[in-house]
CSV table of C-alpha atoms in Angstrom, one decimal:
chain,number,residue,atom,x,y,z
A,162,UNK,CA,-18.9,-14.5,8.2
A,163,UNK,CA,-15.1,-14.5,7.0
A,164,UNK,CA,-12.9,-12.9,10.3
A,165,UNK,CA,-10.4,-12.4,8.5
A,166,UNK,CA,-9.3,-9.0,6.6
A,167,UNK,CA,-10.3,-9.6,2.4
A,168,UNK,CA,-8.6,-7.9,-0.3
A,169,UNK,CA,-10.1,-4.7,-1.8
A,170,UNK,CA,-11.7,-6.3,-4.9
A,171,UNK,CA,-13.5,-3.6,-6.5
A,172,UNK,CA,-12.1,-1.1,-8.1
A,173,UNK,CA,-14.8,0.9,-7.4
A,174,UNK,CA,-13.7,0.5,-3.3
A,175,UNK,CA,-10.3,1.1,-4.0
A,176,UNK,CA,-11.3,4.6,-5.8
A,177,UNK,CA,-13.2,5.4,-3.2
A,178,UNK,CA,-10.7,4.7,-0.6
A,179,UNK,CA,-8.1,6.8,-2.7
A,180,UNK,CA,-10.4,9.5,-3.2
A,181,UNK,CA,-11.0,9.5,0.4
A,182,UNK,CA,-7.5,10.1,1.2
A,183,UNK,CA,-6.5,12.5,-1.4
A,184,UNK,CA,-8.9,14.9,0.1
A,185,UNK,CA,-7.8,14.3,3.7
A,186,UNK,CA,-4.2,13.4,3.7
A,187,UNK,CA,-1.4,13.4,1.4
A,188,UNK,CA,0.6,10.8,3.7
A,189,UNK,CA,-2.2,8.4,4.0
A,190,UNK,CA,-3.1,8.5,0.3
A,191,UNK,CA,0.7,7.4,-0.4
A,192,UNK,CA,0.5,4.8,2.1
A,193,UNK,CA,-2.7,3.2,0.9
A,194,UNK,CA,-1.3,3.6,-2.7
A,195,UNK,CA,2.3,2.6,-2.0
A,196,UNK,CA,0.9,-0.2,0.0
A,197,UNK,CA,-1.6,-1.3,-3.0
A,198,UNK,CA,1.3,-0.9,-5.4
A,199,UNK,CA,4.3,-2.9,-4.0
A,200,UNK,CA,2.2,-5.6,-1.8
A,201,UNK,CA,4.7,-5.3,1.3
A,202,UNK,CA,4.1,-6.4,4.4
A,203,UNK,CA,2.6,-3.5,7.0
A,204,UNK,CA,5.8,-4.2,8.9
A,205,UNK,CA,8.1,-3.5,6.4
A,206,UNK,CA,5.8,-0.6,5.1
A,207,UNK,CA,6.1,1.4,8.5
A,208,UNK,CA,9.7,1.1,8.9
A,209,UNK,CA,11.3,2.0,5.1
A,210,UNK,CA,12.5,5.7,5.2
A,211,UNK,CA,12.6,8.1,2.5
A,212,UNK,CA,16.2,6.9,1.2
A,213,UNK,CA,14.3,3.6,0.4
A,214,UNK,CA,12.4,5.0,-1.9
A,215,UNK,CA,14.0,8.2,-3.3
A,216,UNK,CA,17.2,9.7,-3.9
A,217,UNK,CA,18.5,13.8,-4.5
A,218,UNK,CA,19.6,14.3,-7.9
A,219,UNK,CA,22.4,16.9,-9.0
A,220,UNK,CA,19.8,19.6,-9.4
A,221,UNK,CA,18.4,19.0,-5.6
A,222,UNK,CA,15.1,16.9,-6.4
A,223,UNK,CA,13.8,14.2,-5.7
A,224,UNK,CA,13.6,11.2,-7.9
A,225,UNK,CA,11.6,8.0,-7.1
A,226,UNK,CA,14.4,4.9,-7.3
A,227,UNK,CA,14.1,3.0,-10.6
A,228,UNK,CA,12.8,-0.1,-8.8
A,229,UNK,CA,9.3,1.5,-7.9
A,230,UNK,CA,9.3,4.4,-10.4
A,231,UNK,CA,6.7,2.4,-12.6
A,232,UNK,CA,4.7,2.3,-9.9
A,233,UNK,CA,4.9,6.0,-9.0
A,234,UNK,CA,2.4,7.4,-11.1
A,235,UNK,CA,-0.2,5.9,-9.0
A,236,UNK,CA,1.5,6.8,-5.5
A,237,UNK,CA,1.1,10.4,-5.0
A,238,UNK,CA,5.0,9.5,-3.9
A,239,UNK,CA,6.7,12.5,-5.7
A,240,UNK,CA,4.0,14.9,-4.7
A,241,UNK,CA,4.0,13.6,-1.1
A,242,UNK,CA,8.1,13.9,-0.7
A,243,UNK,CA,7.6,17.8,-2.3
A,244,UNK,CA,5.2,18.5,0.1
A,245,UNK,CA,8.3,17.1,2.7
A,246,UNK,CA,10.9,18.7,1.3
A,247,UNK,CA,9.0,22.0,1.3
A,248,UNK,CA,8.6,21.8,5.7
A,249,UNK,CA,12.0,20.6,5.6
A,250,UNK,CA,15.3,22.6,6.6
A,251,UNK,CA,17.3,20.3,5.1
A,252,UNK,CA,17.1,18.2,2.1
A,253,UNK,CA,19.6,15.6,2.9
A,254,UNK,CA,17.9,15.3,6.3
A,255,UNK,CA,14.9,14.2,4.8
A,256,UNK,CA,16.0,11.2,3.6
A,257,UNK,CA,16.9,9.8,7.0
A,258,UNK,CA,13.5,10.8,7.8
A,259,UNK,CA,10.5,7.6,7.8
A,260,UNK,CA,8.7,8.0,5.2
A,261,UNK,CA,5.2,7.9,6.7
A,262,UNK,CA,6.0,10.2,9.0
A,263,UNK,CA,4.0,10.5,12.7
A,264,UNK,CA,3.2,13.3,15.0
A,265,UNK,CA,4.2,10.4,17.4
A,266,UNK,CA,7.7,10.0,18.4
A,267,UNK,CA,8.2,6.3,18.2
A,268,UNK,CA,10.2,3.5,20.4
A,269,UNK,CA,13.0,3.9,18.1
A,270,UNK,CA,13.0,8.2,18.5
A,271,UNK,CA,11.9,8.8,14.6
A,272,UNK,CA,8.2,10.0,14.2
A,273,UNK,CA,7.2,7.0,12.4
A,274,UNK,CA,3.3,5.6,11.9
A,275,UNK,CA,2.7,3.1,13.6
A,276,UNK,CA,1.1,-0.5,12.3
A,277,UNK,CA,-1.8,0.2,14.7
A,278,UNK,CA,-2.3,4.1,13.7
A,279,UNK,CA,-2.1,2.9,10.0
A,280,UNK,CA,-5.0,0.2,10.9
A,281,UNK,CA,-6.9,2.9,12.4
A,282,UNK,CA,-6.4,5.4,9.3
A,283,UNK,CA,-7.2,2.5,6.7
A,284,UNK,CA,-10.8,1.3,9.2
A,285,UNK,CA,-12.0,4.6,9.4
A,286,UNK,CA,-11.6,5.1,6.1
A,287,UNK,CA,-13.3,2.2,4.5
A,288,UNK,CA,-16.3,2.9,7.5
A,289,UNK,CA,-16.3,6.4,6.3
A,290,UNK,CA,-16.7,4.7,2.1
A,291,UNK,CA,-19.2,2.3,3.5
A,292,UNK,CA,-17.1,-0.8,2.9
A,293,UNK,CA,-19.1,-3.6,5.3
A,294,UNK,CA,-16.4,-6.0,5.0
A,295,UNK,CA,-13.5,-6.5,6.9
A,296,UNK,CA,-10.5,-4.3,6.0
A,297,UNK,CA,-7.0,-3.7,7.7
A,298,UNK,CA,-3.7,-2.9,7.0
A,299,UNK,CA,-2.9,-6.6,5.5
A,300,UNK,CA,-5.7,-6.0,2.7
A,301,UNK,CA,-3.4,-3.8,1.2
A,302,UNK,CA,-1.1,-6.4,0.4
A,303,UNK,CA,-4.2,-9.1,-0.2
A,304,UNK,CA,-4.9,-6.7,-2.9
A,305,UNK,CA,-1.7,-6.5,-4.7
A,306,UNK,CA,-2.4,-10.2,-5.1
A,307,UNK,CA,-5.7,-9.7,-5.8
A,308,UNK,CA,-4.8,-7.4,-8.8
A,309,UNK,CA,-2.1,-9.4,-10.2
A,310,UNK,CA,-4.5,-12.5,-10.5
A,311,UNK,CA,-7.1,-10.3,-11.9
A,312,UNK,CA,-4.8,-9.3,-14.5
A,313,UNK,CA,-4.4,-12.8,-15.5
A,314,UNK,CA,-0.6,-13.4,-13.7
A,315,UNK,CA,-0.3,-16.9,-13.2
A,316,UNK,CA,-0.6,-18.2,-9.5
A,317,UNK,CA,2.9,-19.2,-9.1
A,318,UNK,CA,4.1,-16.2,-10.0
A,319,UNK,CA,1.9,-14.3,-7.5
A,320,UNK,CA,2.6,-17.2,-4.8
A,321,UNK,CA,6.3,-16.0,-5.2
A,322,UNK,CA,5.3,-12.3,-4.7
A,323,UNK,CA,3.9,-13.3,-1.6
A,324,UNK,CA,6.4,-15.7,-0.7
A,325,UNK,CA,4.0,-18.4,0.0
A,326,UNK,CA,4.5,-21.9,0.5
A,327,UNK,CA,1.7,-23.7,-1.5
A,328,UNK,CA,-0.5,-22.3,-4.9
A,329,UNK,CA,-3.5,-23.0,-2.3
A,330,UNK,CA,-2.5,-20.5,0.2
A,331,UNK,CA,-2.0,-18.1,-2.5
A,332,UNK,CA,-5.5,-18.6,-3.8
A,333,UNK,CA,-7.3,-18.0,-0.2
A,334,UNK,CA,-4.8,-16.0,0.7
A,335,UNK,CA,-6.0,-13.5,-2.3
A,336,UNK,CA,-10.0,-14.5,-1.4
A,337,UNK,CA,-9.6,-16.7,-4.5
A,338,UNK,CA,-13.2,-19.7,-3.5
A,339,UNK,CA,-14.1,-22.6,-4.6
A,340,UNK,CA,-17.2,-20.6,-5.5
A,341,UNK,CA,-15.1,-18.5,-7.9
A,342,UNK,CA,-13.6,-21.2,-9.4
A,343,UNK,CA,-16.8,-23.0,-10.4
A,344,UNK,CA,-17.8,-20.1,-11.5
A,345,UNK,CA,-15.0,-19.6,-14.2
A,346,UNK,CA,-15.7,-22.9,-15.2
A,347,UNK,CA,-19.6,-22.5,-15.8
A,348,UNK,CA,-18.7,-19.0,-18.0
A,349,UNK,CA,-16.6,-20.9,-20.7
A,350,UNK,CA,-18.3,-20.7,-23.8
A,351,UNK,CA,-16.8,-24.3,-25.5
């Protein structure tokens, strides 16, 4: 048995997961989607802030920056920062705010989820879906790569995604086998 955490390869699972968290928890659904969406790493995940990721506009909303807006749709982000802005006294204050915010004051003073608290959220969750095979925070960004090669991107450009050093890191990184492979090969109709 693989020890390692796999990508969430069926889109069924990843529905499931989503749906799971849209009825439970606004921030966890943006986390799992945000984290699905952009393929960063948990660390980098738990420490952006809202100003990372949004920005006021004249009229006093907030707007998604241009850099994940295509990705937005599928985020729950804008609905998620409304819901924040809503509890919030101030709107500028916000924005200094994490953006997966904790009930936990953190090391650093902020209430900021923790990697650990967003492995628990994430384990729970696929126990709770009846996924049997290892998930964690990393499979999040497993399957970004995952759905870029499914989408027929070429390796190298998901190995540059990733930042990895080598096409074959890439491939097992993504749970990309040997089995999978000969597989391709046998399903060509020549």
């Amino acid at each position: 048995m693989n020890k390692t955490t796999q990508p969430i390869r069926s889109q069924s699972d990843r529905d499931a997961l989503s749906n799971y968290f849209w009825r439970r928890n606004l921030r966890d659904y943006a986390f799992f989607q945000f984290g699905i969406a952009t393929g960063r790493r948990i660390s980098d995940l738990v420490r952006l802030n809202v100003r990372d990721i949004a920005y006021i506009d004249r009229k006093g909303h907030f707007r998604i920056v241009e850099r994940f807006e295509v990705r937005e749709k599928k985020t729950g982000m804008s609905k998620y920062l409304r819901r924040r802005r809503e509890k919030s006294e101030s709107l500028g204050a916000v924005l200094n705010e994490p953006l997966f915010k904790s009930r936990k004051r953190g090391r650093d003073g902020l209430y900021r989820i923790r990697e650990q608290q967003a492995w628990r959220v994430l384990n729970n969750a696929a126990r709770a879906c009846g996924l049997t095979y290892k998930i964690g925070t990393h499979s999040l960004r497993k399957t970004f790569g995952y759905i870029l090669y499914q989408s027929g991107q070429s390796i190298a450009l998901i190995q540059k995604f990733l930042n990895h050093s080598s096409p074959d890191i890439t491939l097992a990184y993504i749970g990309i086998t040997q089995d999978d492979m000969d597989d391709a090969i046998l399903s060509m109709d020549i």
